[in-house]
Coordinates of C-alpha atoms and ligand atoms in Angstrom, one line a residue:
M1 CA 9.1 -45.3 -0.1
N2 CA 9.4 -44.7 -3.8
A3 CA 9.0 -48.4 -4.6
P4 CA 6.0 -49.2 -6.8
D5 CA 3.3 -50.3 -4.5
N6 CA 2.4 -53.2 -6.8
S7 CA 5.8 -54.7 -5.8
A8 CA 5.2 -54.4 -2.1
V9 CA 2.8 -56.3 0.1
G10 CA 2.3 -54.1 3.1
S11 CA 6.0 -53.4 3.7
R12 CA 7.2 -56.5 1.9
F13 CA 9.3 -55.7 -1.1
A14 CA 9.9 -57.9 -4.1
S15 CA 13.5 -58.9 -4.6
D16 CA 13.2 -58.1 -8.3
W17 CA 12.2 -54.5 -7.5
L18 CA 15.1 -54.1 -5.1
A19 CA 17.5 -55.5 -7.8
L20 CA 16.0 -53.2 -10.5
R21 CA 16.6 -50.1 -8.4
E22 CA 20.1 -50.9 -7.2
S23 CA 22.3 -49.4 -10.0
A24 CA 20.3 -46.2 -9.9
D25 CA 20.7 -46.2 -6.1
H26 CA 24.4 -46.7 -6.1
A27 CA 24.9 -44.0 -8.8
A28 CA 22.8 -41.5 -6.8
R29 CA 24.5 -41.9 -3.4
C30 CA 26.7 -39.1 -2.0
A31 CA 30.2 -40.5 -2.0
E32 CA 31.4 -37.7 0.3
L33 CA 29.1 -38.7 3.1
T34 CA 30.2 -42.4 2.9
A35 CA 33.9 -41.2 3.0
E36 CA 33.0 -39.1 6.1
A37 CA 31.4 -42.1 7.8
G38 CA 34.6 -44.1 7.0
A39 CA 36.8 -41.4 8.4
W40 CA 34.7 -41.3 11.6
L41 CA 34.9 -45.1 12.0
T42 CA 38.7 -45.0 11.5
R43 CA 39.0 -42.2 14.1
I44 CA 37.0 -44.0 16.8
R45 CA 38.8 -47.3 16.2
A46 CA 42.3 -45.8 16.7
S47 CA 44.5 -48.9 17.3
N48 CA 41.7 -51.3 18.2
S49 CA 41.7 -54.1 15.7
A50 CA 38.4 -55.8 16.8
P51 CA 35.7 -55.9 14.0
L52 CA 33.5 -53.0 13.6
T53 CA 29.8 -53.8 14.0
L54 CA 27.7 -52.2 11.4
V55 CA 23.9 -52.5 11.5
D56 CA 21.7 -52.3 8.3
L57 CA 18.0 -51.8 9.2
G58 CA 15.6 -53.0 6.5
C59 CA 18.5 -54.6 4.6
G60 CA 16.5 -56.2 1.8
R61 CA 19.0 -58.0 -0.4
A62 CA 21.9 -56.1 1.1
S63 CA 22.3 -53.3 -1.5
N64 CA 23.4 -50.9 1.2
P65 CA 26.2 -53.1 2.8
A66 CA 27.3 -54.2 -0.8
Y67 CA 27.8 -50.5 -1.6
L68 CA 29.4 -49.5 1.7
A69 CA 31.7 -52.5 2.6
S70 CA 34.5 -51.7 0.2
R71 CA 34.3 -48.0 1.1
L72 CA 34.6 -48.5 4.9
P73 CA 37.5 -49.7 7.0
G74 CA 37.5 -53.2 8.3
P75 CA 37.4 -55.7 9.7
Q76 CA 33.6 -55.5 9.5
R77 CA 30.8 -57.5 11.0
W78 CA 27.4 -56.7 9.5
R79 CA 24.2 -57.2 11.4
L80 CA 21.5 -57.6 8.7
V81 CA 18.0 -56.7 9.9
D82 CA 14.8 -57.4 8.1
H83 CA 11.4 -59.0 8.7
D84 CA 11.5 -60.9 5.4
P85 CA 13.4 -64.2 5.8
A86 CA 13.9 -64.7 2.0
L87 CA 15.5 -61.2 1.6
L88 CA 17.7 -61.9 4.7
E89 CA 19.0 -65.1 3.1
S90 CA 19.8 -63.3 -0.2
A91 CA 21.5 -60.6 1.9
R92 CA 23.7 -63.2 3.7
Q93 CA 24.7 -64.9 0.4
R94 CA 25.5 -61.5 -1.2
L95 CA 27.7 -60.3 1.6
A96 CA 29.7 -63.6 1.5
G97 CA 31.1 -62.3 -1.8
C98 CA 31.9 -58.7 -0.6
Q99 CA 35.1 -57.3 0.9
D100 CA 36.0 -54.4 3.1
A101 CA 38.3 -51.5 2.0
A102 CA 41.4 -53.7 2.7
G103 CA 40.0 -56.5 0.5
K104 CA 39.2 -58.7 3.5
S105 CA 36.0 -60.8 3.6
L106 CA 33.1 -59.7 5.9
D107 CA 31.4 -61.4 8.8
S108 CA 27.6 -61.2 9.0
E109 CA 24.7 -62.1 11.2
R110 CA 21.0 -62.1 10.4
R111 CA 18.2 -60.8 12.6
Q112 CA 14.7 -61.5 11.5
V113 CA 12.9 -58.7 13.4
D114 CA 9.8 -56.6 12.9
L115 CA 11.2 -53.1 13.4
A116 CA 7.8 -52.1 14.8
D117 CA 8.8 -53.9 18.0
A118 CA 10.3 -51.0 19.8
K119 CA 11.7 -53.3 22.5
A120 CA 13.8 -55.1 19.8
L121 CA 15.7 -51.9 18.8
P122 CA 18.2 -51.6 21.6
G123 CA 19.3 -55.3 21.1
L124 CA 19.8 -54.6 17.4
L125 CA 22.1 -51.6 18.2
D126 CA 24.0 -53.0 21.2
G127 CA 27.8 -53.1 20.5
A128 CA 27.5 -51.4 17.1
E129 CA 29.5 -48.4 15.9
L130 CA 27.3 -47.4 12.9
V131 CA 23.6 -48.0 12.1
C132 CA 22.6 -47.5 8.6
A133 CA 19.6 -47.9 6.3
S134 CA 18.8 -47.2 2.7
A135 CA 15.4 -46.5 1.2
L136 CA 13.7 -47.2 4.6
L137 CA 13.0 -43.8 6.2
D138 CA 9.8 -42.9 4.3
L139 CA 8.1 -46.0 5.9
C140 CA 8.8 -44.7 9.4
S141 CA 6.6 -42.7 11.8
A142 CA 7.7 -39.8 13.9
A143 CA 7.5 -41.9 17.1
W144 CA 9.7 -44.6 15.6
I145 CA 12.3 -42.0 14.5
E146 CA 12.3 -40.6 18.1
T147 CA 12.8 -44.1 19.5
L148 CA 15.7 -44.7 17.1
A149 CA 17.4 -41.4 17.9
E150 CA 17.1 -42.0 21.6
A151 CA 18.6 -45.5 21.3
C152 CA 21.5 -44.2 19.1
A153 CA 22.2 -41.3 21.5
A154 CA 22.3 -43.6 24.5
R155 CA 25.1 -45.6 22.7
Q156 CA 26.8 -42.6 21.0
L157 CA 26.2 -44.5 17.8
A158 CA 26.6 -42.8 14.4
A159 CA 23.9 -43.2 11.8
L160 CA 23.9 -43.1 8.0
F161 CA 20.5 -43.0 6.3
T162 CA 20.6 -42.8 2.6
L163 CA 18.3 -42.7 -0.4
S164 CA 15.3 -41.4 1.6
V165 CA 12.7 -40.1 -0.7
D166 CA 11.8 -36.4 -0.3
G167 CA 8.4 -36.7 -1.9
H168 CA 9.4 -35.0 -5.2
W169 CA 9.4 -36.6 -8.6
Q170 CA 9.1 -35.2 -12.1
F171 CA 9.5 -36.0 -15.7
I172 CA 12.5 -34.5 -17.5
D173 CA 13.3 -33.9 -21.1
A174 CA 16.2 -32.3 -23.0
D175 CA 15.2 -28.9 -21.6
G176 CA 15.0 -30.1 -17.9
A177 CA 11.9 -30.5 -15.8
R178 CA 8.5 -30.8 -17.5
R179 CA 5.7 -29.0 -15.8
D180 CA 2.4 -30.7 -16.1
A181 CA -0.7 -30.3 -13.9
E182 CA -1.8 -34.0 -14.3
D183 CA 1.7 -35.2 -13.2
E184 CA 1.3 -33.0 -10.1
W185 CA -2.2 -34.3 -9.4
V186 CA -1.0 -37.9 -9.5
R187 CA 2.0 -37.1 -7.4
G188 CA -0.3 -35.5 -4.8
Q189 CA -2.2 -38.8 -4.6
F190 CA 1.0 -40.7 -4.3
V191 CA 2.3 -38.5 -1.6
D192 CA -0.9 -39.0 0.4
H193 CA -0.6 -42.8 -0.1
Q194 CA 2.9 -42.7 1.2
R195 CA 1.7 -41.4 4.5
R196 CA -0.4 -44.5 5.2
D197 CA 0.7 -46.8 8.0
K198 CA 3.4 -49.0 6.5
G199 CA 3.9 -51.1 9.6
L200 CA 5.9 -48.6 11.7
G201 CA 3.1 -46.2 12.6
A202 CA 1.7 -43.4 10.4
A203 CA 4.5 -43.1 7.7
L204 CA 6.1 -39.8 7.3
G205 CA 6.9 -40.3 3.6
G206 CA 9.0 -37.4 2.2
E207 CA 8.8 -35.6 5.6
A208 CA 10.8 -38.3 7.3
P209 CA 14.3 -36.9 6.6
A210 CA 13.4 -33.6 8.3
A211 CA 12.0 -35.5 11.3
L212 CA 15.3 -37.6 11.5
V213 CA 17.4 -34.4 11.4
S214 CA 15.3 -32.8 14.1
A215 CA 15.4 -35.9 16.4
F216 CA 19.2 -36.2 16.2
E217 CA 19.9 -32.5 16.3
K218 CA 18.1 -32.1 19.6
R219 CA 20.4 -34.8 21.0
G220 CA 23.5 -32.9 20.0
Y221 CA 24.4 -34.8 16.9
R222 CA 26.2 -33.1 14.0
I223 CA 24.4 -33.6 10.8
A224 CA 25.8 -33.8 7.3
R225 CA 23.3 -33.9 4.4
A226 CA 23.4 -34.2 0.7
V227 CA 20.9 -34.8 -2.1
S228 CA 21.0 -38.1 -4.0
P229 CA 18.3 -38.0 -6.7
W230 CA 17.7 -40.6 -9.3
Q231 CA 18.2 -39.1 -12.7
L232 CA 16.9 -41.5 -15.4
A233 CA 17.8 -39.8 -18.7
P234 CA 15.3 -39.9 -21.6
G235 CA 15.8 -42.9 -23.7
S236 CA 18.2 -44.6 -21.2
D237 CA 17.8 -48.2 -20.2
A238 CA 17.0 -47.0 -16.7
A239 CA 14.2 -44.8 -17.9
L240 CA 12.8 -47.8 -19.9
T241 CA 13.0 -50.3 -17.0
L242 CA 13.1 -48.5 -13.6
G243 CA 11.2 -45.5 -15.0
Q244 CA 8.3 -47.6 -16.4
A245 CA 8.1 -49.6 -13.1
L246 CA 8.0 -46.3 -11.2
V247 CA 5.1 -45.0 -13.3
A248 CA 3.2 -48.3 -12.8
G249 CA 3.7 -48.1 -9.1
W250 CA 2.8 -44.4 -8.8
A251 CA -0.4 -45.1 -10.8
A252 CA -1.3 -48.1 -8.6
A253 CA -0.9 -46.1 -5.5
A254 CA -2.9 -43.2 -6.9
V255 CA -5.8 -45.6 -7.8
E256 CA -5.7 -47.0 -4.3
Q257 CA -5.8 -43.5 -2.9
C258 CA -8.5 -42.2 -5.2
P259 CA -10.4 -45.2 -6.8
A260 CA -13.1 -42.9 -8.2
Q261 CA -10.4 -41.4 -10.6
A262 CA -9.1 -44.8 -11.8
A263 CA -9.9 -44.1 -15.5
R264 CA -8.1 -40.7 -15.3
I265 CA -5.1 -42.3 -13.7
E266 CA -5.0 -45.1 -16.2
A267 CA -5.0 -42.5 -19.1
W268 CA -2.2 -40.7 -17.4
Q269 CA -0.2 -43.9 -17.0
L270 CA -0.6 -44.9 -20.6
A271 CA 0.6 -41.4 -21.8
R272 CA 3.6 -41.4 -19.5
Q273 CA 4.6 -45.0 -20.4
R274 CA 4.4 -44.0 -24.1
D275 CA 6.6 -41.0 -23.4
L276 CA 9.2 -43.1 -21.6
A277 CA 9.1 -45.8 -24.3
N278 CA 9.6 -43.2 -27.1
G279 CA 12.5 -41.5 -25.2
R280 CA 10.5 -38.3 -25.0
C281 CA 11.1 -38.0 -21.3
G282 CA 13.0 -39.5 -18.4
V283 CA 12.4 -39.4 -14.6
W284 CA 13.9 -37.5 -11.7
V285 CA 13.2 -38.7 -8.2
G286 CA 14.3 -36.7 -5.1
H287 CA 16.3 -38.4 -2.4
V288 CA 18.3 -37.3 0.6
D289 CA 21.4 -38.8 2.3
L290 CA 22.1 -38.0 6.0
L291 CA 25.1 -38.8 8.2
L292 CA 24.5 -38.2 11.9
L293 CA 27.5 -38.1 14.1
P294 CA 27.3 -38.1 17.9
P295 CA 28.3 -35.2 20.1
G296 CA 32.1 -34.7 20.3
S297 CA 32.7 -35.9 16.8
D298 CA 34.4 -32.7 15.8
D299 CA 37.2 -33.2 18.3
Ligands
SAM301 C1 12.5 -50.4 0.1 S1 13.2 -51.7 0.9 C2 14.9 -51.2 1.0 C3 15.8 -52.4 1.0 C4 17.3 -52.1 1.0 N1 17.7 -51.3 2.1 C5 17.7 -51.4 -0.3 O1 18.2 -50.3 -0.2 O2 17.6 -52.1 -1.3 C6 12.7 -51.7 2.6 C7 13.1 -52.9 3.3 O3 12.7 -52.7 4.7 C8 12.1 -53.9 5.1 N2 11.1 -53.6 6.1 C9 10.0 -52.9 5.9 N3 9.3 -52.8 7.0 C10 9.9 -53.5 7.9 C11 9.7 -53.8 9.3 N4 8.5 -53.4 9.9 N5 10.5 -54.6 10.0 C12 11.7 -55.0 9.4 N6 12.0 -54.8 8.1 C13 11.1 -54.0 7.4 C14 11.6 -54.6 3.9 O4 11.5 -56.0 4.0 C15 12.6 -54.2 2.8 O5 13.7 -55.1 2.7

């Protein structure tokens, strides 16, 4: 996950951090994949007017359903899944103010579940048409992704996984990407840190999107993919707020990964925070969106 590690305890994420990233997340998402998911849901519903059941894994404060609801057909019933009860309650309150594409209010149910419990997964997916998640995949292990793909395939369930980090980030200025050996060294520490166990087995970090594609492809799914990077322009509010939080988080993770180099990392952090504050650079963070449609979806 590209969240600053100082805002996460294990795999617990501060609500403030999730709120801070939300507008960059919504701006970065691929609208075409959402539209394709909506078209698929409309097709499979035909004339059935029962509510669609949409599952959001690792829902946090419901940023993902808040984005998707008005872009997908209704009626909708959201199954909000997280292990953090406070985030689940914020998510419930948030969805109470959201509408589907027809302007109708949404139904929701909360499931406080540790996704590490493989036995819980089938029950979370039963009766659903679409499972989605945003900014979750990097926390997951290869085994967890296989279990998810198997459970989805058994139910012919579509999946929409958005804003999954691909492991790349860089500073940008008016001429584009800045190349800097120290940035690359810190990024290397961060990438290694991302691969620690985040509660769902050895995390795949930026390798997770490829593992998801492979797990669903071998089960006959059709995959649509798009890039969805954050692009925080130099001098923008987002570079000053989200950008500075990112640098703090990357530095904290790098120090945890390589404590012997704490002074070097602190010097790097001070220099980058200064560059962001002066508008000399912005930040680019690589993400991937994936829509996975079950076999027969082309018919
Ligand atoms: C980076 S946040 C993303 C939240 C939200 N999807 C968004 O886009 O803002 C990851 C979310 O996954 C949840 N999470 C992490 N590990 C989990 C686990 N083992 N079981 C259930 N939820 C988990 C966290 O509580 C957090 O809400």
